[in-house]
CSV table of C-alpha atoms in Angstrom, one decimal:
chain,number,residue,atom,x,y,z
A,288,MET,CA,-30.8,2.5,19.1
A,289,ALA,CA,-30.2,0.2,16.2
A,290,ASN,CA,-27.5,2.4,14.8
A,291,ASP,CA,-25.6,2.9,18.0
A,292,PRO,CA,-21.9,2.0,17.8
A,293,THR,CA,-20.8,-1.5,19.0
A,294,VAL,CA,-17.3,-2.9,19.7
A,295,GLN,CA,-16.5,-4.9,16.5
A,296,ALA,CA,-12.7,-5.4,16.6
A,297,ILE,CA,-9.5,-4.8,18.4
A,298,TRP,CA,-6.6,-3.9,16.0
A,299,LEU,CA,-3.0,-4.4,17.0
A,300,ALA,CA,0.1,-3.3,15.1
A,301,VAL,CA,2.8,-6.1,15.1
A,302,SER,CA,6.4,-6.0,14.0
A,303,ASP,CA,6.3,-9.6,12.6
A,304,LEU,CA,2.9,-10.8,11.4
A,305,GLU,CA,3.7,-14.5,11.0
A,306,ARG,CA,5.4,-14.7,14.4
A,307,SER,CA,2.4,-12.9,16.0
A,308,ARG,CA,-0.1,-15.1,14.1
A,309,ALA,CA,1.6,-18.2,15.5
A,310,PHE,CA,1.7,-16.8,19.0
A,311,TYR,CA,-2.0,-15.9,19.2
A,312,ARG,CA,-3.0,-19.2,17.5
A,313,ASP,CA,-0.6,-21.7,19.1
A,314,VAL,CA,0.5,-20.1,22.4
A,315,VAL,CA,-2.6,-18.1,23.4
A,316,GLY,CA,-4.9,-20.6,21.8
A,317,LEU,CA,-7.2,-18.1,20.0
A,318,ARG,CA,-9.4,-19.5,17.2
A,319,PRO,CA,-8.4,-18.0,13.8
A,320,ALA,CA,-11.2,-16.2,12.0
A,321,ALA,CA,-11.4,-15.3,8.3
A,322,PRO,CA,-8.0,-14.3,7.0
A,323,LEU,CA,-7.6,-11.2,4.9
A,324,ALA,CA,-4.7,-10.1,2.7
A,325,GLY,CA,-1.9,-8.8,4.9
A,326,ALA,CA,-3.6,-9.4,8.2
A,327,ALA,CA,-4.5,-12.1,10.8
A,328,GLN,CA,-7.8,-12.3,12.5
A,329,PHE,CA,-9.0,-14.2,15.6
A,330,GLU,CA,-12.3,-14.7,17.4
A,331,LEU,CA,-12.8,-13.1,20.8
A,332,GLY,CA,-16.3,-14.2,21.4
A,333,SER,CA,-19.7,-12.9,20.1
A,334,TYR,CA,-18.8,-10.8,17.0
A,335,VAL,CA,-15.6,-9.2,18.4
A,336,ARG,CA,-12.4,-9.9,16.6
A,337,LEU,CA,-8.7,-9.4,17.3
A,338,TRP,CA,-7.0,-8.2,14.1
A,339,LEU,CA,-3.2,-8.2,13.7
A,340,TRP,CA,-1.7,-5.8,11.2
A,341,PRO,CA,2.0,-5.4,10.2
A,342,SER,CA,3.3,-2.2,11.8
A,343,GLN,CA,4.9,-1.1,8.5
A,344,ALA,CA,1.9,-1.9,6.3
A,345,GLY,CA,-1.9,-1.9,6.3
A,346,PRO,CA,-4.3,0.7,7.8
A,347,LEU,CA,-2.2,1.1,11.0
A,348,ALA,CA,1.1,1.8,9.3
A,349,ALA,CA,0.9,5.5,8.8
A,350,LEU,CA,0.5,6.2,12.5
A,351,SER,CA,2.8,3.5,13.8
A,352,THR,CA,6.0,5.4,12.8
A,353,PRO,CA,7.1,8.8,14.2
A,354,THR,CA,6.0,11.5,11.8
A,355,GLN,CA,5.8,14.6,14.0
A,356,SER,CA,6.8,16.0,17.3
A,357,ALA,CA,4.6,16.2,20.4
A,358,GLU,CA,4.1,19.9,19.7
A,359,ALA,CA,2.7,19.1,16.2
A,360,ALA,CA,0.6,16.1,17.4
A,361,PRO,CA,-3.1,16.2,16.5
A,362,ALA,CA,-5.2,17.9,19.1
A,363,LEU,CA,-7.2,15.8,21.5
A,364,PRO,CA,-10.8,16.4,22.5
A,365,PRO,CA,-11.2,19.5,24.5
A,366,ASN,CA,-12.2,17.6,27.7
A,367,ALA,CA,-8.9,15.7,27.8
A,368,GLY,CA,-7.7,15.5,31.3
A,369,ALA,CA,-4.2,14.3,30.6
A,370,PRO,CA,-1.3,15.4,28.4
A,371,PRO,CA,-1.5,14.2,24.8
A,372,LYS,CA,0.1,10.8,24.2
A,373,VAL,CA,-0.3,10.9,20.4
A,374,ALA,CA,3.4,11.4,19.8
A,375,GLN,CA,4.4,8.6,22.2
A,376,ARG,CA,2.0,6.3,20.4
A,377,GLN,CA,3.5,7.2,17.0
A,378,ALA,CA,7.0,6.3,18.3
A,379,ALA,CA,6.1,2.7,19.1
A,380,PRO,CA,3.6,0.0,17.9
A,381,TRP,CA,0.1,0.6,19.1
A,382,GLY,CA,-3.5,-0.5,18.5
A,383,ALA,CA,-7.0,0.9,17.9
A,384,LEU,CA,-10.4,0.3,19.4
A,385,VAL,CA,-12.7,-0.1,16.4
A,386,LEU,CA,-16.4,0.9,16.8
A,387,ALA,CA,-18.6,-0.4,14.0
A,388,VAL,CA,-21.3,1.9,12.6
A,389,PRO,CA,-23.6,-0.1,10.4
A,390,GLU,CA,-24.5,2.9,8.3
A,391,GLY,CA,-24.5,6.7,8.4
A,392,ILE,CA,-20.9,7.1,9.4
A,393,GLU,CA,-20.8,10.7,8.1
A,394,ALA,CA,-23.6,11.7,10.5
A,395,ARG,CA,-21.8,10.0,13.4
A,396,CYS,CA,-18.6,11.9,12.6
A,397,GLN,CA,-20.5,15.2,12.5
A,398,GLU,CA,-22.1,14.3,15.9
A,399,LEU,CA,-18.6,13.7,17.4
A,400,GLU,CA,-17.2,16.9,15.9
A,401,ALA,CA,-20.1,18.8,17.4
A,402,ARG,CA,-19.1,17.4,20.8
A,403,GLY,CA,-15.5,18.7,20.4
A,404,VAL,CA,-13.8,15.6,19.0
A,405,VAL,CA,-10.8,16.3,16.7
A,406,PHE,CA,-10.2,13.6,14.1
A,407,GLU,CA,-6.6,12.5,13.4
A,408,THR,CA,-7.6,11.4,9.9
A,409,PRO,CA,-10.8,12.3,8.0
A,410,LEU,CA,-13.3,9.8,6.8
A,411,THR,CA,-11.5,7.7,4.2
A,412,GLY,CA,-12.0,4.4,2.3
A,413,SER,CA,-10.0,1.2,2.7
A,414,PRO,CA,-10.4,-2.5,1.7
A,415,LEU,CA,-12.4,-3.0,4.9
A,416,GLY,CA,-14.8,-0.1,4.4
A,417,ARG,CA,-14.9,3.5,5.4
A,418,MET,CA,-13.2,4.7,8.6
A,419,ALA,CA,-12.2,7.8,10.6
A,420,ARG,CA,-9.8,7.9,13.5
A,421,PHE,CA,-9.6,10.0,16.7
A,422,PRO,CA,-7.9,9.8,20.1
A,423,ASP,CA,-9.4,9.5,23.5
A,424,PRO,CA,-8.3,11.9,26.3
A,425,ASP,CA,-5.2,9.7,27.0
A,426,GLY,CA,-4.2,9.5,23.3
A,427,HIS,CA,-5.4,6.0,22.7
A,428,LEU,CA,-6.8,5.6,19.2
A,429,LEU,CA,-10.4,4.9,18.4
A,430,CYS,CA,-11.7,4.2,14.9
A,431,LEU,CA,-15.3,4.6,13.6
A,432,TRP,CA,-15.8,1.9,10.9
A,433,GLU,CA,-18.5,1.4,8.4
A,434,PRO,CA,-17.7,-2.1,7.2
A,435,ASN,CA,-17.5,-3.3,3.6
A,436,PRO,CA,-20.5,-5.6,3.3
A,437,ALA,CA,-18.5,-8.4,1.6
A,438,THR,CA,-15.8,-8.3,4.2
A,439,THR,CA,-18.2,-8.2,7.1
A,440,ALA,CA,-20.2,-11.2,5.8
A,441,LEU,CA,-17.1,-13.3,5.7
A,442,ALA,CA,-15.9,-12.1,9.1
A,443,ARG,CA,-19.0,-12.9,11.1
A,444,PRO,CA,-19.8,-16.3,12.5
A,445,PRO,CA,-21.8,-18.3,10.0
A,446,SER,CA,-25.4,-19.3,10.6
A,447,ASP,CA,-26.3,-22.9,11.1
A,448,ALA,CA,-27.6,-23.2,7.5
A,449,ALA,CA,-24.4,-21.8,6.0
A,450,THR,CA,-21.8,-23.3,8.3
A,451,ARG,CA,-20.3,-25.8,5.8
A,452,GLN,CA,-20.2,-23.3,2.9
A,453,ASN,CA,-18.7,-20.6,5.0
A,454,GLN,CA,-16.1,-22.9,6.6
A,455,GLU,CA,-15.0,-24.1,3.1
A,456,MET,CA,-14.7,-20.4,2.1
A,457,LEU,CA,-12.6,-19.7,5.2
A,458,THR,CA,-10.4,-22.6,4.4
A,459,LEU,CA,-9.8,-21.4,0.9
A,460,LEU,CA,-9.0,-17.9,2.2
A,461,GLY,CA,-6.5,-19.2,4.6
A,462,ARG,CA,-4.8,-21.4,2.0
A,463,ALA,CA,-4.7,-18.4,-0.5
A,464,GLU,CA,-3.2,-16.1,2.1
A,465,ASP,CA,-0.6,-18.6,3.1
A,466,ALA,CA,0.4,-19.2,-0.5
A,467,LYS,CA,0.7,-15.5,-1.2
A,468,THR,CA,2.8,-15.0,2.0
A,469,LEU,CA,5.1,-17.9,0.9
A,470,GLY,CA,5.4,-16.4,-2.6
A,471,ASP,CA,3.6,-19.3,-4.3
A,472,TYR,CA,1.6,-17.0,-6.6
A,473,ASP,CA,0.4,-19.8,-8.9
A,474,GLU,CA,-1.3,-21.4,-6.0
A,475,ALA,CA,-2.6,-18.1,-4.6
A,476,VAL,CA,-4.2,-17.1,-8.0
A,477,THR,CA,-5.8,-20.5,-8.4
A,478,LEU,CA,-7.3,-20.3,-4.9
A,479,TYR,CA,-8.5,-16.7,-5.3
A,480,GLN,CA,-10.1,-17.7,-8.6
A,481,MET,CA,-12.1,-20.4,-6.7
A,482,ILE,CA,-13.1,-17.8,-4.1
A,483,VAL,CA,-14.4,-15.2,-6.5
A,484,ALA,CA,-16.2,-18.0,-8.4
A,485,ALA,CA,-18.1,-18.8,-5.2
A,486,GLU,CA,-18.3,-15.1,-4.0
A,487,PRO,CA,-18.2,-12.9,-7.1
A,488,ALA,CA,-19.0,-9.8,-5.0
A,489,TYR,CA,-16.0,-10.3,-2.7
A,490,SER,CA,-14.0,-7.2,-3.8
A,491,VAL,CA,-11.0,-7.8,-1.5
A,492,ALA,CA,-10.5,-11.2,-3.1
A,493,TRP,CA,-10.5,-9.7,-6.6
A,494,GLY,CA,-8.1,-7.1,-5.4
A,495,THR,CA,-5.7,-9.5,-3.7
A,496,MET,CA,-5.7,-11.7,-6.8
A,497,SER,CA,-4.7,-8.6,-8.9
A,498,TYR,CA,-1.6,-8.3,-6.6
A,499,ALA,CA,-0.7,-12.0,-7.1
A,500,LEU,CA,-1.1,-11.7,-10.8
A,501,ASN,CA,1.2,-8.6,-10.8
A,502,GLN,CA,3.8,-10.7,-9.0
A,503,GLN,CA,3.6,-13.3,-11.8
A,504,GLY,CA,4.0,-10.7,-14.5
A,505,ARG,CA,0.5,-11.3,-15.8
A,506,TYR,CA,-0.3,-7.6,-16.0
A,507,ALA,CA,-3.3,-7.7,-18.3
A,508,GLU,CA,-5.0,-10.2,-16.1
A,509,SER,CA,-4.1,-8.2,-13.0
A,510,LEU,CA,-5.6,-5.1,-14.6
A,511,ALA,CA,-8.8,-7.0,-15.3
A,512,ALA,CA,-9.0,-8.3,-11.7
A,513,SER,CA,-8.4,-4.8,-10.3
A,514,GLU,CA,-11.2,-3.5,-12.5
A,515,ARG,CA,-13.6,-6.1,-11.0
A,516,ALA,CA,-12.6,-5.2,-7.5
A,517,LEU,CA,-12.9,-1.4,-8.0
A,518,ALA,CA,-16.3,-1.8,-9.7
A,519,LEU,CA,-17.5,-3.4,-6.5
A,520,ASP,CA,-15.7,-1.0,-4.2
A,521,PRO,CA,-13.9,2.1,-5.5
A,522,THR,CA,-12.4,2.9,-2.1
A,523,LEU,CA,-9.9,0.0,-2.1
A,524,ALA,CA,-6.7,2.0,-2.0
A,525,GLU,CA,-4.4,-1.0,-2.3
A,526,VAL,CA,-6.2,-2.1,-5.5
A,527,TRP,CA,-5.6,1.3,-7.1
A,528,ASN,CA,-2.0,0.8,-6.3
A,529,ASN,CA,-2.0,-2.7,-7.9
A,530,ARG,CA,-3.8,-1.2,-10.9
A,531,GLY,CA,-1.1,1.5,-11.2
A,532,ASN,CA,1.7,-1.1,-11.1
A,533,ALA,CA,0.0,-3.2,-13.9
A,534,LEU,CA,-0.6,-0.2,-16.1
A,535,HIS,CA,3.0,1.0,-15.6
A,536,ALA,CA,4.3,-2.4,-16.6
A,537,LEU,CA,2.1,-2.3,-19.7
A,538,GLY,CA,3.6,1.0,-20.7
A,539,ARG,CA,0.4,3.0,-20.0
A,540,HIS,CA,2.2,5.6,-17.9
A,541,GLU,CA,-0.4,8.4,-17.7
A,542,ASP,CA,-3.1,5.9,-16.8
A,543,ALA,CA,-0.7,4.4,-14.2
A,544,LEU,CA,-0.1,7.8,-12.6
A,545,ALA,CA,-3.8,8.5,-12.4
A,546,ALA,CA,-4.4,5.1,-10.7
A,547,PHE,CA,-1.6,5.8,-8.2
A,548,ASP,CA,-3.1,9.2,-7.5
A,549,ARG,CA,-6.5,7.6,-6.6
A,550,GLY,CA,-4.8,5.3,-4.2
A,551,ILE,CA,-2.8,8.1,-2.6
A,552,ARG,CA,-5.9,10.2,-2.2
A,553,LEU,CA,-7.5,7.3,-0.3
A,554,ALA,CA,-4.5,6.5,1.8
A,555,PRO,CA,-2.1,9.5,1.7
A,556,ALA,CA,0.1,8.2,4.5
A,557,THR,CA,1.1,4.9,2.8
A,558,PRO,CA,4.8,5.1,1.8
A,559,GLU,CA,4.6,2.2,-0.7
A,560,PHE,CA,2.0,4.1,-2.9
A,561,LEU,CA,4.3,7.1,-3.0
A,562,ILE,CA,7.3,4.9,-3.9
A,563,ASN,CA,5.5,3.2,-6.8
A,564,LYS,CA,4.3,6.5,-8.2
A,565,ALA,CA,7.8,7.8,-7.9
A,566,LEU,CA,9.2,4.9,-10.0
A,567,ALA,CA,6.6,5.5,-12.6
A,568,LEU,CA,7.6,9.2,-12.8
A,569,ALA,CA,11.3,8.3,-13.0
A,570,SER,CA,10.6,6.0,-15.9
A,571,ILE,CA,9.3,8.9,-18.0
A,572,SER,CA,12.1,11.3,-17.0
A,573,ARG,CA,10.2,13.2,-14.4
A,574,GLN,CA,13.0,12.7,-11.8
A,575,ALA,CA,12.4,15.8,-9.8
A,576,GLU,CA,8.8,14.9,-9.1
A,577,ALA,CA,9.9,11.3,-8.3
A,578,LEU,CA,12.5,12.6,-5.8
A,579,ALA,CA,9.9,14.7,-4.0
A,580,LEU,CA,7.6,11.7,-3.6
A,581,LEU,CA,10.4,9.5,-2.2
A,582,ASP,CA,11.2,12.3,0.3
A,583,ARG,CA,7.6,12.3,1.3
A,584,ALA,CA,7.7,8.5,1.8
A,585,LEU,CA,10.7,8.8,4.0
A,586,VAL,CA,9.0,11.5,6.1
A,587,LEU,CA,6.3,8.9,6.8
A,588,ASN,CA,8.7,6.1,7.5
A,589,GLN,CA,12.4,6.9,7.7
A,590,PHE,CA,13.2,3.2,8.0
A,591,GLN,CA,11.7,2.4,4.5
A,592,ALA,CA,14.9,0.9,2.9
A,593,VAL,CA,13.3,0.5,-0.5
A,594,ALA,CA,12.5,4.3,-0.5
A,595,TRP,CA,16.2,5.1,0.3
A,596,SER,CA,17.4,2.7,-2.4
A,597,ASN,CA,15.1,4.2,-5.1
A,598,ARG,CA,15.9,7.7,-3.9
A,599,GLY,CA,19.6,6.8,-4.7
A,600,TRP,CA,18.6,5.6,-8.1
A,601,VAL,CA,16.7,8.8,-8.9
A,602,LEU,CA,19.6,11.0,-7.6
A,603,SER,CA,22.0,9.1,-9.9
A,604,LEU,CA,19.7,9.8,-12.8
A,605,LEU,CA,20.0,13.5,-11.9
A,606,GLY,CA,23.8,13.2,-11.8
A,607,ARG,CA,23.9,13.8,-8.0
A,608,TYR,CA,26.2,10.8,-7.4
A,609,ASP,CA,27.5,11.7,-4.0
A,610,GLU,CA,24.0,12.1,-2.6
A,611,ALA,CA,22.9,8.9,-4.5
A,612,LEU,CA,25.7,6.9,-2.8
A,613,GLU,CA,24.8,8.2,0.6
A,614,SER,CA,21.1,7.3,0.1
A,615,VAL,CA,21.7,3.8,-1.1
A,616,GLU,CA,24.2,3.2,1.6
A,617,HIS,CA,21.5,4.1,4.0
A,618,ALA,CA,19.3,1.4,2.4
A,619,LEU,CA,22.0,-1.2,2.7
A,620,GLY,CA,22.6,-0.2,6.3
A,621,LEU,CA,18.9,-1.0,7.0
A,622,GLY,CA,19.5,-4.5,5.7
A,623,LEU,CA,18.3,-4.2,2.1
A,624,GLN,CA,20.6,-6.5,0.0
A,625,ALA,CA,18.5,-6.7,-3.1
A,626,ALA,CA,20.1,-6.8,-6.5
A,627,GLY,CA,18.6,-3.4,-7.4
A,628,ALA,CA,20.1,-1.7,-4.4
A,629,LEU,CA,23.6,-3.1,-5.2
A,630,ASP,CA,23.2,-2.1,-8.8
A,631,THR,CA,22.2,1.4,-7.7
A,632,LYS,CA,25.3,1.6,-5.5
A,633,GLY,CA,27.5,0.5,-8.4
A,634,TYR,CA,25.9,3.0,-10.8
A,635,ALA,CA,26.6,5.8,-8.3
A,636,LEU,CA,30.2,4.7,-7.8
A,637,ALA,CA,30.6,4.6,-11.6
A,638,GLY,CA,29.3,8.1,-11.8
A,639,LEU,CA,32.1,9.1,-9.4
A,640,SER,CA,34.6,7.3,-11.7
A,641,ARG,CA,35.1,4.6,-9.0
A,642,HIS,CA,34.7,1.8,-11.5
A,643,ALA,CA,36.6,-1.0,-9.6
A,644,GLU,CA,34.3,-0.6,-6.6
A,645,ALA,CA,31.3,-0.4,-9.0
A,646,LEU,CA,32.3,-3.7,-10.5
A,647,ALA,CA,32.3,-5.4,-7.1
A,648,CYS,CA,28.8,-4.1,-6.6
A,649,TYR,CA,27.6,-5.3,-10.0
A,650,ASN,CA,29.1,-8.8,-9.4
A,651,ARG,CA,27.3,-9.1,-6.1
A,652,ALA,CA,24.1,-8.0,-7.8
A,653,LEU,CA,24.5,-10.5,-10.5
A,654,LEU,CA,24.8,-13.3,-8.0
A,655,GLN,CA,21.1,-12.6,-7.3
A,656,ALA,CA,20.0,-11.7,-10.9
A,657,PRO,CA,22.6,-13.2,-13.3
A,658,HIS,CA,20.5,-12.4,-16.4
A,659,ASP,CA,19.4,-8.8,-15.5
A,660,ALA,CA,20.1,-6.9,-18.7
A,661,GLU,CA,20.4,-3.5,-17.0
A,662,ILE,CA,23.0,-4.7,-14.4
A,663,LEU,CA,25.0,-6.4,-17.2
A,664,ALA,CA,24.9,-3.2,-19.2
A,665,HIS,CA,26.2,-1.2,-16.3
A,666,LYS,CA,28.9,-3.7,-15.6
A,667,ALA,CA,30.0,-3.6,-19.2
A,668,ALA,CA,30.2,0.2,-19.1
A,669,SER,CA,32.5,0.1,-16.1
A,670,LEU,CA,34.7,-2.6,-17.7
A,671,GLN,CA,35.0,-0.4,-20.8
A,672,ALA,CA,35.9,2.6,-18.6
A,673,LEU,CA,38.7,0.5,-17.1
A,674,GLY,CA,39.9,-0.7,-20.6
A,675,ARG,CA,38.9,-4.2,-19.9
A,676,GLY,CA,36.6,-6.5,-22.0
A,677,PRO,CA,33.9,-8.8,-20.5
A,678,SER,CA,36.3,-11.8,-20.6
A,679,ALA,CA,38.9,-10.0,-18.7
A,680,ASP,CA,36.7,-9.9,-15.6
A,681,ARG,CA,35.9,-13.6,-15.4
A,682,ASP,CA,38.5,-14.3,-12.8
A,683,GLY,CA,37.5,-11.3,-10.8
A,684,GLU,CA,33.9,-12.3,-10.9
A,685,GLY,CA,34.9,-15.8,-9.7
A,686,VAL,CA,36.7,-14.3,-6.8
A,687,GLU,CA,33.7,-12.2,-5.9
A,688,ARG,CA,31.5,-15.3,-6.0
A,689,LYS,CA,33.9,-17.2,-3.8
A,690,GLU,CA,34.2,-14.3,-1.3
A,691,ASP,CA,30.4,-14.0,-1.2
A,692,ALA,CA,30.0,-17.7,-0.5
A,693,ASN,CA,32.5,-17.5,2.3
A,694,LYS,CA,30.8,-14.5,3.8
A,695,GLN,CA,27.4,-16.3,3.7
A,696,GLN,CA,29.0,-19.3,5.5
A,697,ARG,CA,30.4,-16.9,8.1
A,698,ASP,CA,27.0,-15.2,8.5
A,699,ASN,CA,25.3,-18.5,8.9
């Protein structure tokens, strides 16, 4: 039948996207297909594609980290002949067999449920279209996918008449993704502007451009780009998150929270969305709610260092300094050495009246962000608590800088 499912893509979760991209391209020799934000795609013949997603981000992230025991694992279809492997899959990187359903995905899900299939996730939207996931009798994941028309058009091999135009578009997409990955957001925005000028209905390009604009601090423009993307496809969870970040930066806190909620409803198992909403809540003195969201994020991914760090900050704001210190130490132990984490540790230490240790943390944070007003204010407060003025700490700061430089040389 015309609407029967066909194999469209193989998705694999990978721990290092760029390393895996290079391996499949340069070692295996697969031909790259249309790149998308946060993923790599390769041709496997016909219309089948191999897609690589980071194991801690994208649509595979929520189920690539251990979130439940084997006893609590989702039930498999009733005709399963082997013990469930869902828990084992969640404890390690895994992939999914994607079955494309051109239209009528709701009816297809109902048919499968009538045959005894139990879905791990309900039908939800994503930047790629709508999808629902379920395990086979051995616990391997299958995904029904109703593609986003704009994404599908760019992913399929071009016709002879459109070869040159599509290849130019693929080149632009690849350059834009590379620029974004390298943090060259000026170049990324310029390229995405060229892409949407040629393909104004390409919602994912508008959405990715909104992210790049956010990274540049161009929040009003980011907001406009997210509005264009969501007008084309309101199921883009990542774009709702981008919109929330822009609104939060513009001081429109209630609108930001509403945007984050939309993204979370579409992708409830994405830790980053929960973290961003938590930060917005903390900024308007709703720390208890923020803490609950950060705890939810850590249930989804206990190795999310940013969640541990921000949890430490919120606990400090609540005056729970011992717990705050323990939380941020966990973040630092996971390898996070960002200025914000070091500042949070200093703030927690200061709350425990350990100001000399706090100063050491602030000085290390200022090596990365020497003009950060908040860190400077925290440092000044600890200096005052020690009965020292800013000038009295110049020698100590110099020692910290020298020791840090020596440590970097040793680490290298």
